[in-house]
PDB file of C-alpha atoms and ligand atoms in Angstrom:
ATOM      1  CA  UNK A   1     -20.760 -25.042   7.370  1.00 53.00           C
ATOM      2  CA  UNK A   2     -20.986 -24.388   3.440  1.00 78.00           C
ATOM      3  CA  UNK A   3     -17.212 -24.326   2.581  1.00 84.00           C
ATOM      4  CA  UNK A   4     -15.798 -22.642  -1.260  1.00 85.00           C
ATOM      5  CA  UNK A   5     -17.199 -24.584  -4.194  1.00 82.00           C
ATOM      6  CA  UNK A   6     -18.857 -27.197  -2.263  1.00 76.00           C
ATOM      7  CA  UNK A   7     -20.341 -29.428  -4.430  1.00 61.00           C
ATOM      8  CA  UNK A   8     -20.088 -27.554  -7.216  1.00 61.00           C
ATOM      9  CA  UNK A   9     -16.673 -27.068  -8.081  1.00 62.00           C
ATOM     10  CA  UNK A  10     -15.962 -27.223 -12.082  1.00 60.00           C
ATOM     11  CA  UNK A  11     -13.699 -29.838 -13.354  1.00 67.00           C
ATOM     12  CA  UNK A  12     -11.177 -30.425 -10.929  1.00 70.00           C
ATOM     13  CA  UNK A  13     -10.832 -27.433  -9.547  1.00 81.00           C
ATOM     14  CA  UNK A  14      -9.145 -27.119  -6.023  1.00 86.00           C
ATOM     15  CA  UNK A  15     -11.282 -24.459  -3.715  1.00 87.00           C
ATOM     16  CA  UNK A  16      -7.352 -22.562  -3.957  1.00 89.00           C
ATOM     17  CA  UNK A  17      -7.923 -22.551  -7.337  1.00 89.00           C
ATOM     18  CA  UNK A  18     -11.632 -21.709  -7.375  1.00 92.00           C
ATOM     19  CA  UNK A  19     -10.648 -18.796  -5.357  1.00 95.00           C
ATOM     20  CA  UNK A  20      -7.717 -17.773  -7.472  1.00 95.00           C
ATOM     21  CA  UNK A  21     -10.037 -17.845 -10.691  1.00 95.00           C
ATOM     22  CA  UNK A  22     -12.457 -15.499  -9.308  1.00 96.00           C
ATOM     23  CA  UNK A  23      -9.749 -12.663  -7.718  1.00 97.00           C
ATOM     24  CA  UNK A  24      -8.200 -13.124 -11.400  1.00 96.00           C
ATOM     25  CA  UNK A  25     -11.454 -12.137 -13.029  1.00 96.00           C
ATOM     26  CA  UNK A  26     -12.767 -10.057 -11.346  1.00 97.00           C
ATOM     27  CA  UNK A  27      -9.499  -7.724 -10.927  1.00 97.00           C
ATOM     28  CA  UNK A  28      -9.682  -8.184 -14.653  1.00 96.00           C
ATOM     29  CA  UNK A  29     -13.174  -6.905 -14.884  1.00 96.00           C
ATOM     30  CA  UNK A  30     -12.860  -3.902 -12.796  1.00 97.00           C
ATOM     31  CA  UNK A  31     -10.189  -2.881 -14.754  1.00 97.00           C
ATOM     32  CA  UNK A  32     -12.055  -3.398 -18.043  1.00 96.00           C
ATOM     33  CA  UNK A  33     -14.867  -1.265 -16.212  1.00 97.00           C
ATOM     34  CA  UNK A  34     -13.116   1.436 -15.464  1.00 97.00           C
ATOM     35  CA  UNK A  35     -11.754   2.007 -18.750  1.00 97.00           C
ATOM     36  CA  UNK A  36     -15.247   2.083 -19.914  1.00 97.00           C
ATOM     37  CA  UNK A  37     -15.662   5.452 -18.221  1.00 97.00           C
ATOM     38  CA  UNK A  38     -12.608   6.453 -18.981  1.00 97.00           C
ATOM     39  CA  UNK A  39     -13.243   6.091 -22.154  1.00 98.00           C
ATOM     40  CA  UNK A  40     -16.814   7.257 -22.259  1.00 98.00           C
ATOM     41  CA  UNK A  41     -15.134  10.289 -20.199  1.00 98.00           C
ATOM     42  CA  UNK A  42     -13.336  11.216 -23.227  1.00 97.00           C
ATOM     43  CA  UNK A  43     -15.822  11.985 -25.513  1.00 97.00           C
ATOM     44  CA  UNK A  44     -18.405  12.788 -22.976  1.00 97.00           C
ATOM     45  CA  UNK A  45     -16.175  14.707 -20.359  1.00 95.00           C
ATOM     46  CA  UNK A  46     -17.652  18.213 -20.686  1.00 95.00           C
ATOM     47  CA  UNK A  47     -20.938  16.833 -21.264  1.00 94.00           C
ATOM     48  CA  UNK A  48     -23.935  17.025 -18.917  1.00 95.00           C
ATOM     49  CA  UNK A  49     -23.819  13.215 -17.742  1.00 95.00           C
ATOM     50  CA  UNK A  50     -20.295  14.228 -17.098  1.00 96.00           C
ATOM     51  CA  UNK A  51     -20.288  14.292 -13.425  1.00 96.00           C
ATOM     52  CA  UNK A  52     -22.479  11.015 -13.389  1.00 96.00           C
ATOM     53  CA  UNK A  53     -19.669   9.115 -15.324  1.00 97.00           C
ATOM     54  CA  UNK A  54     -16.744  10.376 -12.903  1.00 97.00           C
ATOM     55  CA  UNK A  55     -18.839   9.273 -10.104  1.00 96.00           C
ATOM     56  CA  UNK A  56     -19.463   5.837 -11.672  1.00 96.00           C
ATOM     57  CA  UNK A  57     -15.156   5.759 -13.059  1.00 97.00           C
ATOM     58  CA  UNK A  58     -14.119   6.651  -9.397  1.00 97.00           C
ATOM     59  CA  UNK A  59     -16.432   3.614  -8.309  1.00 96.00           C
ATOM     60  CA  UNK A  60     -14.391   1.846 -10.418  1.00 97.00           C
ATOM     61  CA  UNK A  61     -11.189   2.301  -9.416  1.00 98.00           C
ATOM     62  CA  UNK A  62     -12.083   1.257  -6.172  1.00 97.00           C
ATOM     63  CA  UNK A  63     -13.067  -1.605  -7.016  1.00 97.00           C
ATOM     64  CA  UNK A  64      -9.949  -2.312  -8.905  1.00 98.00           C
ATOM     65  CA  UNK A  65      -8.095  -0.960  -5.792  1.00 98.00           C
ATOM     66  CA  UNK A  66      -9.505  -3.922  -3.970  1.00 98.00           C
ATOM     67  CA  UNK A  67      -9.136  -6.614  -6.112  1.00 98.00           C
ATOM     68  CA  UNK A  68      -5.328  -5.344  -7.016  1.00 98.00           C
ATOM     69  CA  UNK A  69      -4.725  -5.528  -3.101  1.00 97.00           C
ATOM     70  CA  UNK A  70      -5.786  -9.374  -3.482  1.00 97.00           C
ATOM     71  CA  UNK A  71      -3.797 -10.131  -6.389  1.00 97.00           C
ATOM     72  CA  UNK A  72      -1.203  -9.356  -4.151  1.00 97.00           C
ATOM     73  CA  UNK A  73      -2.090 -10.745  -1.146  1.00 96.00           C
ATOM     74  CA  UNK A  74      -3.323 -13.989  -2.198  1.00 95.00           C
ATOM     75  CA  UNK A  75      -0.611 -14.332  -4.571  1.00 95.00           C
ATOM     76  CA  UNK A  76      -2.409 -14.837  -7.894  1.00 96.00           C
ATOM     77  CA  UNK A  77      -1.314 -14.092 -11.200  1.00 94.00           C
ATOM     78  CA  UNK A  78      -3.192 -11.655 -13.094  1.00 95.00           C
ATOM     79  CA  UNK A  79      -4.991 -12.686 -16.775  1.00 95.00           C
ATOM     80  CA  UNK A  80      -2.421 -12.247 -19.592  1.00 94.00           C
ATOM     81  CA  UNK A  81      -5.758  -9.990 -21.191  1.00 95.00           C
ATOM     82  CA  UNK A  82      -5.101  -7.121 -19.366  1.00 95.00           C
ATOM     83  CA  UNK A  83      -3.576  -5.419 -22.031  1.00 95.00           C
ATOM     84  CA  UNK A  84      -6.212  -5.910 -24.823  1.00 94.00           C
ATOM     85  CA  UNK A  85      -8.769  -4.933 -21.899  1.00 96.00           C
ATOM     86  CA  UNK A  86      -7.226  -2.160 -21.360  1.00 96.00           C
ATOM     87  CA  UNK A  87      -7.571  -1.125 -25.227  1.00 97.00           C
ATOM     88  CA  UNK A  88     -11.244  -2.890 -25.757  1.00 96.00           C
ATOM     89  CA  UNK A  89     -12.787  -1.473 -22.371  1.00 97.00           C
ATOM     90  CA  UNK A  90     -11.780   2.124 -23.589  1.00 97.00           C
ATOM     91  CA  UNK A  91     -12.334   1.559 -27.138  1.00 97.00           C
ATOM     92  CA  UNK A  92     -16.096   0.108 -26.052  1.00 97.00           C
ATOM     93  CA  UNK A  93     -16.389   3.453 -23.853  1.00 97.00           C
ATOM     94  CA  UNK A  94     -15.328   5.350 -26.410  1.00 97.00           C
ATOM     95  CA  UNK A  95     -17.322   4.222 -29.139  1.00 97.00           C
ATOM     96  CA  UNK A  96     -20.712   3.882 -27.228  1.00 97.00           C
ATOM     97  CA  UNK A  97     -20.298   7.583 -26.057  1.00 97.00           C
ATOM     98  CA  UNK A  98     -19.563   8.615 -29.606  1.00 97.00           C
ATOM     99  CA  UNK A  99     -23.057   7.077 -30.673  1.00 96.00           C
ATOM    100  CA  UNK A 100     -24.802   9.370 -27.514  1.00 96.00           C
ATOM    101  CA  UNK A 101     -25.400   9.626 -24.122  1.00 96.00           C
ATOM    102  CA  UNK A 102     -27.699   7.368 -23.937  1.00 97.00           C
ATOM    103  CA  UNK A 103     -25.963   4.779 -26.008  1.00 97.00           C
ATOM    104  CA  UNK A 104     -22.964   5.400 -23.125  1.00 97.00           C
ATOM    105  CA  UNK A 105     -25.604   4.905 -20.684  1.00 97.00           C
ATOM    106  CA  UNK A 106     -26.933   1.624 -22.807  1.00 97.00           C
ATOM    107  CA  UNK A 107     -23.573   0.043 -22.282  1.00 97.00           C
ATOM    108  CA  UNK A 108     -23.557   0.616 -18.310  1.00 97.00           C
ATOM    109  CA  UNK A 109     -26.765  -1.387 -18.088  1.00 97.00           C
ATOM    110  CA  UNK A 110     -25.418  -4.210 -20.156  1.00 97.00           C
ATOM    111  CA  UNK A 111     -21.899  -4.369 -18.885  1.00 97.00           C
ATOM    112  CA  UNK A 112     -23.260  -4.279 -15.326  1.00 96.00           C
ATOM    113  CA  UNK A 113     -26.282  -6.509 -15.524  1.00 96.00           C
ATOM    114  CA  UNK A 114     -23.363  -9.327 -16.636  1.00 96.00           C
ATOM    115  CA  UNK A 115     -20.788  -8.507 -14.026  1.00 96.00           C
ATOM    116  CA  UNK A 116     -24.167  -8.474 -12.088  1.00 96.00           C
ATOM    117  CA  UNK A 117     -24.864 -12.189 -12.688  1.00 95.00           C
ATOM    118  CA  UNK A 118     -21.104 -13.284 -12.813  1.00 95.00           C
ATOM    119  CA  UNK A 119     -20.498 -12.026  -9.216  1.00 97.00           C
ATOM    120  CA  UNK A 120     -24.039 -13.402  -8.271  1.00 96.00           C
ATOM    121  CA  UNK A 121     -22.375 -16.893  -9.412  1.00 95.00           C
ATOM    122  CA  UNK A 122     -19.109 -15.815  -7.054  1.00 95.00           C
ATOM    123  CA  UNK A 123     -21.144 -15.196  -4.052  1.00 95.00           C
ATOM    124  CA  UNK A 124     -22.844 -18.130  -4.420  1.00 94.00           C
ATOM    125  CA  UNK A 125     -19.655 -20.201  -4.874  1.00 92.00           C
ATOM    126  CA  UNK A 126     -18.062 -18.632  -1.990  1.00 93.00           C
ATOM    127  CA  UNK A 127     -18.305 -20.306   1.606  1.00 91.00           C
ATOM    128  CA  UNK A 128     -17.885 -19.506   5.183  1.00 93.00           C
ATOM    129  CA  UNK A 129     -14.420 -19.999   4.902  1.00 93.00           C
ATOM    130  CA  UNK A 130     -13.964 -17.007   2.239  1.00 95.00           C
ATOM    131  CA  UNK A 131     -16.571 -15.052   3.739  1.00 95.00           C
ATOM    132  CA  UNK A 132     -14.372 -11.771   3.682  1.00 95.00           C
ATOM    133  CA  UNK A 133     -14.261 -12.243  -0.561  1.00 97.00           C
ATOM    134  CA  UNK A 134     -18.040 -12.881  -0.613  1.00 97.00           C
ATOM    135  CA  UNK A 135     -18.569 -10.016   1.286  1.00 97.00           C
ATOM    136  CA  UNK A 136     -16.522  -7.841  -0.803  1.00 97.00           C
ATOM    137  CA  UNK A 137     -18.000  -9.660  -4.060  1.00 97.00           C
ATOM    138  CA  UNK A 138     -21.713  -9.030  -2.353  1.00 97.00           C
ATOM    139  CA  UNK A 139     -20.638  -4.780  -1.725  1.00 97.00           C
ATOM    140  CA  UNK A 140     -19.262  -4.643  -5.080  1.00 97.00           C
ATOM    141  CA  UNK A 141     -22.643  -6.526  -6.779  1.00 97.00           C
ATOM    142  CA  UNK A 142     -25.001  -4.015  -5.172  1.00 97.00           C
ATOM    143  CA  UNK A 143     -22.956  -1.114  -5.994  1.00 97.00           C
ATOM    144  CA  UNK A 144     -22.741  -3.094  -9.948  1.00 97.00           C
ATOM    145  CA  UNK A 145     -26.624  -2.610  -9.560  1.00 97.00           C
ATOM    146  CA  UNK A 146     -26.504   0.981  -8.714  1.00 96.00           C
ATOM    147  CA  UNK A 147     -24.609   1.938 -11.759  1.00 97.00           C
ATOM    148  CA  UNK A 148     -27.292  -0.161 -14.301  1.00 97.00           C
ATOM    149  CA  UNK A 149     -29.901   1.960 -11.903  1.00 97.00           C
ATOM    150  CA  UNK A 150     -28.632   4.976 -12.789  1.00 97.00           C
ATOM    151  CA  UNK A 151     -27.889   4.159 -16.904  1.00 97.00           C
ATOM    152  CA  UNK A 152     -31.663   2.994 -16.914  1.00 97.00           C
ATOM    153  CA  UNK A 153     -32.523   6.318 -15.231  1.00 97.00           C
ATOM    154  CA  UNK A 154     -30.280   8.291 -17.852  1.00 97.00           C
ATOM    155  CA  UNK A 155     -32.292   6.759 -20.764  1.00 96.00           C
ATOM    156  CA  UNK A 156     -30.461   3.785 -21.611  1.00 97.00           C
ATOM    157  CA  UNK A 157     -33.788   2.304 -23.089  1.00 97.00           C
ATOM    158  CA  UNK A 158     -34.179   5.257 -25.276  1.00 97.00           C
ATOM    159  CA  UNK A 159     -30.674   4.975 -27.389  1.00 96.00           C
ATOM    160  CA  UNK A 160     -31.364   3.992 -30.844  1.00 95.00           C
ATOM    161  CA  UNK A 161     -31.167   0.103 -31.334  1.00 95.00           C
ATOM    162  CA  UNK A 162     -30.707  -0.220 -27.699  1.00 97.00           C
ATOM    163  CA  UNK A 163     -31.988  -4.392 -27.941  1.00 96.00           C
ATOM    164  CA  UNK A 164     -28.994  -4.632 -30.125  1.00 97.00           C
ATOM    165  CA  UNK A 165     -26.493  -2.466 -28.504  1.00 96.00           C
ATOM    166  CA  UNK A 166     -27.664  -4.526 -24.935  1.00 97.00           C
ATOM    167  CA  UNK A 167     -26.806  -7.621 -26.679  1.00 97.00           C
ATOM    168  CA  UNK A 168     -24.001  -7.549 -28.238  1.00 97.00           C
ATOM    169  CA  UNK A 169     -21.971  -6.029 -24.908  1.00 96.00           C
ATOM    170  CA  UNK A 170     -23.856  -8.364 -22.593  1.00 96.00           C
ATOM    171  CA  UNK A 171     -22.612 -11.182 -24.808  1.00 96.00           C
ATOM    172  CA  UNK A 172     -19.224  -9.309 -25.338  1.00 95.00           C
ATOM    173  CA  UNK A 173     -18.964  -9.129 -21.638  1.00 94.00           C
ATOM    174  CA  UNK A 174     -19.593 -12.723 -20.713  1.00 94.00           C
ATOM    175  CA  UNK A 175     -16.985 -13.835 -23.534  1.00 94.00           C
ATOM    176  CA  UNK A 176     -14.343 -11.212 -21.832  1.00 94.00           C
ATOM    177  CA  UNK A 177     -15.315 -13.093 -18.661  1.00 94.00           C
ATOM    178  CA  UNK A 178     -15.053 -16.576 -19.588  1.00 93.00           C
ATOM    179  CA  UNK A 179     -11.701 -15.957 -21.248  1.00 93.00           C
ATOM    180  CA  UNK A 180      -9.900 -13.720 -17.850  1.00 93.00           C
ATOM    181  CA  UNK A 181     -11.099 -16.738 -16.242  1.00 90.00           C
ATOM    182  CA  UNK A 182      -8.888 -19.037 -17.545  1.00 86.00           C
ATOM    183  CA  UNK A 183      -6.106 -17.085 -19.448  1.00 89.00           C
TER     184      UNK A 183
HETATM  185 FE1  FE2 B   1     -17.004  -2.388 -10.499  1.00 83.89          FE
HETATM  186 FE1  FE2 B   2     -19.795  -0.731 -12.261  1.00 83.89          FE
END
């Protein structure tokens, strides 16, 4: 039986802790990720991707839903970040909708292609004995995948200095993730 972090835990992490870490971030992400549509709602909320974005926000929340529930449960504490998430995911929304809709879709397919590979990394991390996380991890990946599906369908490619714009939120992204990790 593959147990949590076998073999592979970092440092000296416990598998309690290992577990911990990854509710923590990932409650922190899907709260970052829905204020991403909230705030590409604002700008874009009588717009014609309009519909698309409440679909994606209300994915969100779910999400967060979930992962709140296991804060609880599980008794972790929740990253100190919230609060500047909760200003930089809306300010990102905010600003890439302001540049387009296809600059809002742009930032879907980076944000999600990174929570993408960090829950890839979870699930892969996650053993028998947490199988009920890794299945929740593995529903929320696919339906992380769906979301980039439908910003690459929208014309994320086609926003001006899209290489760029990709970049600098899948790096962004990865730095939010490494630091709800551990703070
Ligand atoms: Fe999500
Ligand atoms: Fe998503």
């Amino acid at each position: 039986m593959n147990e949590t972090g076998s073999g592979r835990l970092p440092g000296d992490l416990t598998a309690g802790e290992l577990v911990a870490r990854i509710i923590r971030v990932d409650h922190a992400g899907e709260y970052g990720a829905r204020r991403i549509y909230q705030g590409q709602l604002a700008v874009l909320g009588r717009g014609p991707k309009a519909e698309l974005l409440r679909q994606m926000k209300q994915q969100e929340q779910q999400h967060l839903d979930r992962f709140s529930e296991l804060v609880i449960r599980r008794r972790v504490r929740p990253t100190a970040l919230l609060p500047l998430w909760h200003v930089a995911g809306f300010a990102l929304g905010a600003a890439t909708a302001a540049l387009g809709e296809k600059a809002a879709m742009a930032c879907t397919v980076a944000v999600e292609e990174a929570i993408d590979e960090h829950y890839a990394g979870q699930a892969a991390e996650l053993g028998e004995d947490e199988a009920e996380l890794r299945a929740t991890v593995e529903k929320f990946r696919a339906e992380e995948l769906e979301h980039r599906d439908i910003g690459l369908a929208n014309g994320a490619e086609e926003a001006p200095g899209y290489r760029l714009l990709y970049n600098i939120i899948k790096t962004g992204c990865r730095l939010a993730i490494a630091a709800s990790e551990r703070v």
